Amino acid sequence: MIFVFLLSTIFLVSPVIAQKLNIKNDVFWNTKDGQPIYSQGGGIFKFKDPMSGQEKYYWYGVHYKEAETYRNSPNKTLPRSSYESVTCYTSTDLVNWTFEGDAMTKQEALPDGKWTWLGRLGVAYIKDLDQYAMFVQHGAEVLIAVSDLPAGPFKWHQKISMLDRIGTTNTGDQTVFTDEDTGKSYLVYSYGRGRNKIYLSEIGIVNGKVDLLDCTMIFEGVGREGNCMFKYKGKYYMAASNLYGWDASLAYYLVADNIKGPYEPRNDMQVMEGSESDYAHVTQTGFFFNVKGSKQETVVYCGDRWANFAGNGLGYNQWFPMSFNGAKPYFNSLGSWNLDVKTGEWEVAADNNYVKNGSFEADRKRMPSQVKPVQTYLLGWETTVLKGNKVSLDTTSSPVLNYDNSEEERKRVIGEKSLNISDKVPFQRKVSQVVSSSPYVKLPDGFYTLTANIKNTEGFSKLEMYAESAGKRMASKVKKTNPQWVTIELKRMPVKNGKVEIGFLADGNANASCQVDDISLVKEK
């Protein structure tokens, strides 16, 4: 049931290696005392605790009223964003978080009480003032608020128009990046209309006020959003997502030796490998943080999942360890992994689900899609038509590959979408995924359990879920109609040589239909 996910505890201490703490995606997160974490569109920064002098991680983000509603009943997608506050959480291990309070209240941010968009924020320490400055999108301009303490309260400082700097009063998406080597902080943002340009501005003081000191365009080309930066081994990485609204997308990047550029390839953002099969684990680029441990440095990709407005699964914050081949970043799509903040080391957790796009939420449109993204397949999955209509952009003949879950169904299965296996004519179809080791994450040999939620009409002479590895094949046959969702599974499925094919085979009459959702492949103990 979906409530199992809702009640799951996000962070578990590994019983084997005490220093490695678990980060679990695809669930809603809690503080260490069990209170909900509400933090969207923000960032994590390292500041000293003014009381203890200890350096801590400060996590800022927006608490939207709809985040509460969706968390309590994730079967309904909500239409708008209602700002409640900017929250502040602190941690010393990036896993156990303490709620420090509302860093900026609703009364401070919206003194006239009128609705407007607030989001996409970050905080910088202003050494010359010994204050902390928060930059947040505020309607059609940028609000700067300041505080004497890192946890706030942040008070209205000034609101700035970007018109004279970039030609629009507002920024597109924005984040704050602090270069720990220089101590300088920057606002990273895009052009307010079309978002086809990305800029970088150093944060400082102008005429006694916190402001932007300069404006450097570092990218011009296809529209991008979710702009954010990180630094690794002396190189600067600019990352962004497609213009898909609240939906997930591929993750893109550019690299430079100097923070002001040039960023290469010039005006040609590259797809981050590992993000292709599930649109970066159903996220947009949000922000990054670096764990500089005693044994290694790990860059963590923090993806925004705007599930309350897109209906695309559970959880708002999805974090993943990055790998690198020289200067080339690699996105590791993991459902569960362990991090040691002292050493910087990470590992795949024992309960990780190795299936990509297993809940079919990466594809937010009806597939095949004639609008962006123009696409004739489901991400991570191969559809083989053995008999029946071909998959194409012809909406009159092509079978529809995904299905819209109703609000009632979403009490049982996750998200708005599921796999659809059907056709207007008699058909035979295979929908499959090859799960294998990546360059940085091994699929260990051993026994696995494959599970899925399924419902189906009558009219199938064959309907089965299967798994095959190293010549060994197992199948779970569906022998009756299931008008309501049921769970099927294959236990003790042997996986060898770091590779297994999983999928579904169907032989059906015209208009027979089967829906599949929430597929998982987890190694047995």
XYZ file of N, CA and C in Angstrom, residues 84-281:
594
model
N 4.294 29.590 2.684
C 4.105 29.632 4.129
C 5.305 30.265 4.822
N 6.524 29.845 4.436
C 7.730 30.380 5.063
C 8.954 29.835 4.346
N 10.102 30.427 4.647
C 11.387 29.802 4.335
C 11.818 29.072 5.593
N 12.021 27.780 5.488
C 12.425 26.976 6.640
C 13.941 26.880 6.720
N 14.438 26.566 7.907
C 15.869 26.334 8.103
C 16.055 25.081 8.945
N 16.834 24.142 8.426
C 17.180 22.919 9.137
C 18.707 22.854 9.241
N 19.214 22.253 10.328
C 20.662 22.101 10.479
C 21.023 20.648 10.733
N 22.263 20.307 10.359
C 22.759 18.953 10.548
C 24.280 18.978 10.559
N 24.865 17.995 11.205
C 26.317 17.816 11.135
C 26.698 16.624 10.278
N 25.698 15.813 9.894
C 26.001 14.606 9.119
C 25.199 14.506 7.825
N 24.413 15.544 7.500
C 23.609 15.609 6.273
C 22.486 14.580 6.238
N 22.230 13.931 7.352
C 21.204 12.897 7.416
C 20.213 13.178 8.534
N 20.713 13.489 9.709
C 19.853 13.802 10.849
C 19.691 15.314 10.941
N 18.471 15.786 10.648
C 18.211 17.220 10.540
C 17.371 17.720 11.706
N 17.703 18.924 12.174
C 16.958 19.593 13.235
C 16.282 20.840 12.668
N 15.010 21.013 12.961
C 14.289 22.200 12.509
C 14.647 23.367 13.411
N 15.286 24.380 12.837
C 15.688 25.552 13.607
C 14.576 26.586 13.695
N 13.663 26.559 12.726
C 12.553 27.501 12.735
C 12.324 28.078 11.362
N 11.373 28.992 11.286
C 11.100 29.684 10.031
C 12.120 30.810 9.870
N 12.991 30.668 8.874
C 14.036 31.665 8.663
C 13.456 32.981 8.156
N 12.390 32.898 7.354
C 11.671 34.101 6.931
C 10.184 33.786 6.939
N 9.442 34.518 7.713
C 8.026 34.234 7.914
C 7.181 34.746 6.753
N 5.944 34.316 6.762
C 4.988 34.776 5.753
C 4.723 36.268 5.910
N 4.660 36.741 7.144
C 4.387 38.153 7.393
C 5.533 39.031 6.873
N 6.757 38.539 6.997
C 7.904 39.304 6.534
C 7.981 39.317 5.013
N 7.744 38.159 4.402
C 7.896 38.028 2.945
C 6.724 38.632 2.187
N 5.532 38.565 2.774
C 4.328 39.082 2.114
C 3.641 40.071 3.041
N 4.231 41.228 3.249
C 3.661 42.177 4.219
C 2.277 42.678 3.851
N 1.939 42.685 2.553
C 0.598 43.143 2.155
C -0.414 42.005 2.126
N 0.062 40.773 2.379
C -0.833 39.626 2.428
C -1.300 39.106 1.091
N -0.832 39.710 -0.005
C -1.257 39.286 -1.334
C -0.414 38.112 -1.830
N -1.045 37.209 -2.585
C -0.334 36.063 -3.124
C 0.648 36.499 -4.206
N 1.817 35.932 -4.185
C 2.767 36.038 -5.287
C 3.713 34.852 -5.193
N 4.447 34.606 -6.263
C 5.387 33.492 -6.257
C 6.615 33.850 -5.433
N 6.993 32.946 -4.528
C 8.263 33.031 -3.816
C 8.936 31.676 -3.881
N 10.200 31.660 -4.243
C 10.917 30.396 -4.298
C 12.298 30.557 -4.897
N 12.988 29.424 -5.092
C 14.328 29.410 -5.698
C 15.251 30.368 -4.958
N 15.786 29.903 -3.843
C 16.527 30.797 -2.961
C 17.857 30.196 -2.509
N 18.688 31.060 -1.938
C 19.940 30.653 -1.340
C 20.432 31.723 -0.385
N 21.455 31.385 0.412
C 21.956 32.288 1.439
C 23.468 32.421 1.313
N 23.958 33.632 1.479
C 25.390 33.918 1.434
C 25.798 34.692 2.681
N 27.010 34.427 3.178
C 27.543 35.193 4.305
C 28.247 36.432 3.765
N 27.858 37.605 4.272
C 28.445 38.870 3.846
C 29.458 39.292 4.922
N 30.719 39.026 4.660
C 31.765 39.224 5.671
C 31.859 40.675 6.119
N 31.773 41.614 5.185
C 31.939 43.029 5.522
C 30.851 43.545 6.451
N 29.689 42.919 6.431
C 28.583 43.317 7.293
C 28.403 42.370 8.475
N 29.107 41.237 8.422
C 28.911 40.162 9.395
C 27.429 39.796 9.478
N 26.826 39.657 8.299
C 25.427 39.279 8.201
C 25.252 38.205 7.130
N 24.077 37.608 7.153
C 23.721 36.583 6.180
C 22.637 37.157 5.278
N 22.790 36.959 3.969
C 21.854 37.523 2.998
C 21.148 36.408 2.242
N 19.842 36.490 2.184
C 19.029 35.515 1.452
C 18.533 36.159 0.166
N 18.734 35.469 -0.935
C 18.235 35.902 -2.245
C 17.112 34.963 -2.644
N 15.931 35.519 -2.930
C 14.774 34.687 -3.243
C 13.963 35.348 -4.358
N 13.492 34.545 -5.293
C 12.580 35.074 -6.302
C 11.301 35.536 -5.602
N 10.879 36.757 -5.923
C 9.719 37.338 -5.254
C 8.884 38.025 -6.327
N 7.850 37.336 -6.806
C 7.053 37.882 -7.889
C 7.912 38.126 -9.105
N 7.921 39.359 -9.605
C 8.655 39.681 -10.829
C 10.023 40.296 -10.549
N 10.507 40.200 -9.293
C 11.817 40.755 -8.960
C 12.535 39.799 -8.006
N 13.645 40.272 -7.435
C 14.442 39.464 -6.510
C 14.459 40.156 -5.151
N 14.033 39.432 -4.119
C 14.046 39.956 -2.763
C 15.351 39.570 -2.084
N 15.970 40.541 -1.423
C 17.139 40.290 -0.592
C 16.736 40.563 0.850
N 16.919 39.556 1.699
C 16.631 39.689 3.124
C 17.916 39.397 3.895
N 18.086 39.999 5.060
C 19.326 39.826 5.824
C 19.011 39.423 7.257
N 20.023 38.803 7.882
C 19.899 38.363 9.263
C 21.269 38.392 9.926
N 21.281 38.613 11.243
C 22.532 38.555 11.998
C 22.936 37.114 12.289
N 21.984 36.198 12.185
C 22.231 34.792 12.502
C 21.897 33.934 11.292
N 22.615 32.813 11.100
C 22.359 31.998 9.904
C 20.959 31.393 9.854
N 20.367 31.132 11.022
C 19.025 30.535 11.041
C 17.922 31.577 11.008
N 18.297 32.849 10.952
C 17.316 33.911 10.915
C 16.985 34.441 12.299
N 15.984 35.316 12.395
C 15.031 35.660 11.335
C 15.612 36.617 10.296
N 15.285 36.356 9.024
C 15.697 37.225 7.924
C 14.658 38.316 7.737
N 15.144 39.537 7.638
C 14.278 40.698 7.500
C 14.463 41.329 6.119
N 13.373 41.885 5.629
C 13.365 42.553 4.324
C 14.488 43.593 4.260
N 15.339 43.485 3.238
C 16.475 44.395 3.060
C 16.222 45.316 1.868
N 16.040 44.704 0.718
C 15.632 45.459 -0.459
C 15.168 44.485 -1.540
N 14.383 45.010 -2.451
C 13.913 44.232 -3.601
C 14.521 44.862 -4.839
N 15.163 44.040 -5.664
C 15.869 44.580 -6.821
C 15.252 44.089 -8.127
N 15.254 44.982 -9.107
C 14.836 44.642 -10.465
C 16.079 44.249 -11.256
N 15.927 43.255 -12.107
C 17.044 42.823 -12.944
C 17.015 43.478 -14.325
N 16.090 44.431 -14.518
C 15.859 44.991 -15.848
C 17.120 45.612 -16.441
N 17.818 46.439 -15.675
C 18.999 47.115 -16.213
C 20.181 46.163 -16.409
N 20.121 44.998 -15.779
C 21.233 44.058 -15.866
C 21.061 43.072 -17.013
N 19.822 42.527 -17.149
C 19.635 41.467 -18.148
C 18.473 41.733 -19.107
N 17.669 42.768 -18.846
C 16.576 43.077 -19.757
C 15.224 42.590 -19.313
N 15.152 41.847 -18.200
C 13.870 41.472 -17.596
C 13.946 41.806 -16.111
N 12.806 42.153 -15.511
C 12.811 42.524 -14.092
C 13.089 41.321 -13.204
N 12.699 40.149 -13.687
C 12.834 38.924 -12.905
C 13.976 38.071 -13.418
N 14.409 37.153 -12.591
C 15.298 36.091 -13.046
C 14.439 34.908 -13.471
N 15.049 34.007 -14.236
C 14.439 32.693 -14.402
C 14.733 31.941 -13.107
N 14.925 30.668 -13.148
C 15.300 29.957 -11.931
C 16.652 30.468 -11.444
N 16.868 30.380 -10.112
C 18.115 30.888 -9.557
C 18.525 30.077 -8.331
N 19.827 30.087 -8.044
C 20.383 29.519 -6.819
C 21.560 30.379 -6.391
N 22.042 30.125 -5.183
C 23.254 30.774 -4.687
C 24.359 29.732 -4.605
N 25.533 30.086 -5.125
C 26.706 29.211 -5.066
C 27.820 29.927 -4.327
N 28.424 29.243 -3.348
C 29.566 29.787 -2.619
C 30.808 28.979 -2.951
N 31.828 29.655 -3.420
C 33.121 29.031 -3.718
C 33.908 28.969 -2.408
N 34.012 27.785 -1.826
C 34.672 27.639 -0.528
C 36.156 27.992 -0.588
N 36.754 27.915 -1.757
C 38.180 28.228 -1.880
C 38.444 29.725 -1.824
N 37.496 30.529 -2.280
C 37.681 31.989 -2.294
C 36.807 32.704 -1.280
N 35.768 32.037 -0.798
C 34.827 32.657 0.119
C 33.802 33.538 -0.566
N 33.871 33.646 -1.876
C 32.939 34.496 -2.613
C 31.654 33.725 -2.938
N 30.544 34.446 -2.924
C 29.252 33.848 -3.263
C 28.689 34.509 -4.509
N 27.884 33.742 -5.238
C 27.363 34.194 -6.529
C 25.896 33.817 -6.648
N 25.142 34.675 -7.352
C 23.790 34.320 -7.762
C 23.874 33.740 -9.162
N 23.332 32.539 -9.326
C 23.298 31.851 -10.620
C 21.854 31.896 -11.104
N 21.613 32.439 -12.285
C 20.228 32.662 -12.692
C 20.112 32.726 -14.212
N 18.890 32.611 -14.675
C 18.652 32.657 -16.116
C 17.821 33.883 -16.479
N 17.779 34.157 -17.746
C 16.979 35.257 -18.302
C 15.514 35.016 -17.968
N 14.785 36.075 -17.649
C 13.435 35.924 -17.139
C 12.397 35.448 -18.136
N 12.634 35.656 -19.432
C 11.688 35.206 -20.457
C 12.400 34.217 -21.377
N 11.862 33.008 -21.456
C 12.467 32.007 -22.329
C 13.665 31.304 -21.739
N 14.327 31.964 -20.779
C 15.418 31.344 -20.028
C 16.521 30.779 -20.922
N 16.764 31.464 -22.032
C 17.758 30.979 -22.993
C 19.147 31.555 -22.731
N 19.297 32.281 -21.621
C 20.604 32.791 -21.223
C 20.791 32.512 -19.736
N 22.022 32.193 -19.345
C 22.342 31.962 -17.941
C 23.433 32.948 -17.536
N 23.242 33.535 -16.352
C 24.151 34.574 -15.870
C 24.734 34.196 -14.507
N 25.830 34.886 -14.190
C 26.496 34.734 -12.907
C 26.813 36.123 -12.377
N 26.431 36.388 -11.128
C 26.715 37.690 -10.513
C 27.303 37.479 -9.124
N 28.433 38.121 -8.865
C 29.019 38.057 -7.525
C 28.165 38.869 -6.560
N 27.999 38.355 -5.357
C 27.213 39.007 -4.316
C 28.141 39.861 -3.455
N 27.746 41.097 -3.207
C 28.564 41.987 -2.398
C 27.765 43.175 -1.906
N 28.452 44.296 -1.687
C 27.811 45.490 -1.138
C 27.923 46.635 -2.138
N 26.803 47.282 -2.403
C 26.753 48.452 -3.272
C 26.018 49.561 -2.510
N 26.736 50.675 -2.265
C 26.152 51.812 -1.547
C 25.556 51.392 -0.205
N 26.294 50.540 0.490
C 25.889 50.111 1.816
C 24.827 49.038 1.858
N 24.354 48.576 0.692
C 23.304 47.562 0.622
C 23.849 46.276 -0.013
N 23.345 45.144 0.443
C 23.672 43.879 -0.211
C 23.059 43.884 -1.598
N 23.876 43.547 -2.605
C 23.413 43.648 -3.988
C 24.284 42.733 -4.841
N 24.106 42.840 -6.148
C 24.909 42.104 -7.116
C 25.961 43.050 -7.689
N 27.205 42.586 -7.723
C 28.310 43.451 -8.110
C 28.518 43.523 -9.613
N 28.122 42.481 -10.321
C 28.409 42.416 -11.750
C 27.398 41.490 -12.417
N 27.593 41.254 -13.690
C 26.697 40.373 -14.442
C 27.465 39.791 -15.615
N 27.685 38.478 -15.583
C 28.419 37.794 -16.643
C 27.532 36.724 -17.268
N 27.297 36.795 -18.567
C 26.533 35.756 -19.246
C 27.464 34.591 -19.539
N 27.108 33.404 -19.060
C 27.969 32.238 -19.252
C 27.362 31.209 -20.198
N 26.122 31.441 -20.623
C 25.476 30.506 -21.562
C 24.400 31.245 -22.332
N 24.288 30.926 -23.618
C 23.191 31.421 -24.447
C 22.847 30.333 -25.435
N 21.582 29.923 -25.450
C 21.190 28.840 -26.352
C 19.781 28.389 -26.069
N 19.593 27.083 -25.921
C 18.281 26.510 -25.636
C 17.864 26.897 -24.222
N 16.568 27.157 -24.026
C 16.068 27.534 -22.715
C 16.329 26.468 -21.664
N 16.770 26.912 -20.489
C 17.074 26.004 -19.384
C 16.513 26.578 -18.086
N 16.240 25.688 -17.114
C 15.815 26.117 -15.789
C 16.508 25.244 -14.749
N 16.230 25.500 -13.474
C 16.905 24.745 -12.422
C 18.396 25.013 -12.404
N 18.798 26.263 -12.674
C 20.219 26.596 -12.789
C 20.921 26.478 -11.439
N 22.028 25.758 -11.401
C 22.790 25.600 -10.159
C 24.220 25.203 -10.493
N 25.113 25.378 -9.503
C 26.536 25.158 -9.742
C 27.165 24.326 -8.636
N 28.299 23.698 -8.982
C 29.171 23.098 -7.978
C 30.603 23.160 -8.489
N 31.532 22.913 -7.595
C 32.952 22.918 -7.927
C 33.558 21.595 -7.500
N 34.378 21.018 -8.369
C 34.988 19.724 -8.061
C 36.363 19.655 -8.703
N 37.368 19.404 -7.867
C 38.760 19.295 -8.311
C 39.178 20.487 -9.180
N 38.827 21.669 -8.702
C 39.267 22.894 -9.342
C 38.449 23.346 -10.534
N 37.478 22.550 -10.944
C 36.648 22.916 -12.094
C 35.244 23.315 -11.634
N 34.645 24.242 -12.380
C 33.307 24.735 -12.084
C 32.310 24.092 -13.047
N 31.205 23.628 -12.486
C 30.172 22.954 -13.272
C 28.874 23.748 -13.179
N 28.344 24.087 -14.336
C 27.041 24.733 -14.442
C 26.032 23.675 -14.858
N 24.954 23.496 -14.082
C 23.961 22.454 -14.368
C 22.579 23.074 -14.521
N 21.730 22.405 -15.278
C 20.377 22.912 -15.506
C 19.494 21.806 -16.069
N 18.193 22.101 -16.138
C 17.195 21.169 -16.654
C 16.493 21.765 -17.868
N 15.663 20.943 -18.500
C 14.817 21.422 -19.596
C 13.685 22.294 -19.054
N 13.040 23.017 -19.953
C 11.882 23.843 -19.586
C 10.616 22.984 -19.601
N 10.442 22.188 -18.559
C 9.301 21.284 -18.494
C 8.337 21.639 -17.362
N 8.387 22.889 -16.892
C 7.492 23.264 -15.808
C 7.840 22.524 -14.526
N 6.825 21.917 -13.885
C 7.078 21.172 -12.645
C 7.636 19.786 -12.932
N 7.685 19.379 -14.191
C 8.058 18.012 -14.532
C 9.565 17.793 -14.470
N 9.948 16.528 -14.405
C 11.352 16.141 -14.383
C 11.958 16.253 -15.774
N 13.280 16.220 -15.852
C 13.934 16.306 -17.155
C 15.339 15.730 -17.076
N 15.963 15.636 -18.222
C 17.383 15.326 -18.266
C 18.159 16.377 -17.482
N 19.319 15.996 -16.973
C 20.214 16.953 -16.321
C 21.324 17.305 -17.305
N 21.599 18.596 -17.426
C 22.611 19.090 -18.364
C 23.734 19.779 -17.601
N 24.904 19.916 -18.265
C 26.011 20.583 -17.589
C 26.982 21.196 -18.589
N 27.760 22.157 -18.098
C 28.916 22.737 -18.763
C 30.049 22.786 -17.746
N 31.299 22.890 -18.222
C 32.469 22.883 -17.336
C 33.379 24.051 -17.678
N 34.000 24.635 -16.636
C 34.955 25.728 -16.856
C 36.081 25.643 -15.832
N 37.234 26.179 -16.196
C 38.361 26.268 -15.274
C 38.291 27.536 -14.431
N 37.576 28.530 -14.920
C 37.391 29.796 -14.221
C 35.906 29.997 -13.992
N 35.527 30.521 -12.842
C 34.101 30.638 -12.532
C 33.368 31.536 -13.523
N 34.042 32.505 -14.105
C 33.410 33.389 -15.082
C 33.452 32.821 -16.505
N 34.049 31.661 -16.636
C 34.090 31.011 -17.936
C 35.403 31.196 -18.653
N 35.485 30.749 -19.907
C 34.385 30.201 -20.718
C 33.992 28.785 -20.287
N 32.686 28.513 -20.382
C 32.151 27.197 -20.067
C 32.067 26.381 -21.351
N 32.573 25.163 -21.270
C 32.658 24.302 -22.449
C 31.717 23.110 -22.324
N 31.216 22.609 -23.492
C 31.281 23.205 -24.828
C 30.494 24.520 -24.875
N 30.994 25.492 -25.568
C 30.404 26.814 -25.577
C 28.948 26.750 -26.023
N 28.062 27.209 -25.150
C 26.625 27.313 -25.446
C 26.003 26.006 -25.933
N 26.557 24.894 -25.464
C 26.061 23.581 -25.887
C 26.069 22.646 -24.681
N 25.053 22.749 -23.836
C 25.001 21.939 -22.624
C 24.922 20.454 -22.963
N 25.694 19.657 -22.220
C 25.750 18.220 -22.430
C 24.842 17.491 -21.448
N 24.276 16.384 -21.887
C 23.452 15.562 -21.007
C 24.356 14.835 -20.018
N 24.005 14.899 -18.758
C 24.752 14.204 -17.728
C 24.452 12.704 -17.826
N 25.483 11.921 -18.107
C 25.281 10.483 -18.218
C 24.699 9.924 -16.931
N 23.821 8.944 -17.086
C 23.156 8.339 -15.944
C 21.797 8.941 -15.651
N 21.509 10.121 -16.242
C 20.206 10.770 -16.002
C 19.188 10.435 -17.079
N 19.611 9.697 -18.126
C 18.765 9.525 -19.301
C 17.593 8.575 -19.084
N 17.777 7.523 -18.279
C 16.780 6.460 -18.193
C 15.579 6.799 -17.337
N 15.697 7.830 -16.505
C 14.559 8.170 -15.641
C 14.480 9.664 -15.351
N 15.030 10.486 -16.273
C 15.024 11.934 -16.075
C 15.549 12.282 -14.676
N 16.797 11.843 -14.428
C 17.463 12.151 -13.160
C 16.615 11.740 -11.961
N 16.131 10.491 -12.034
C 15.306 9.915 -10.962
C 14.079 10.784 -10.693
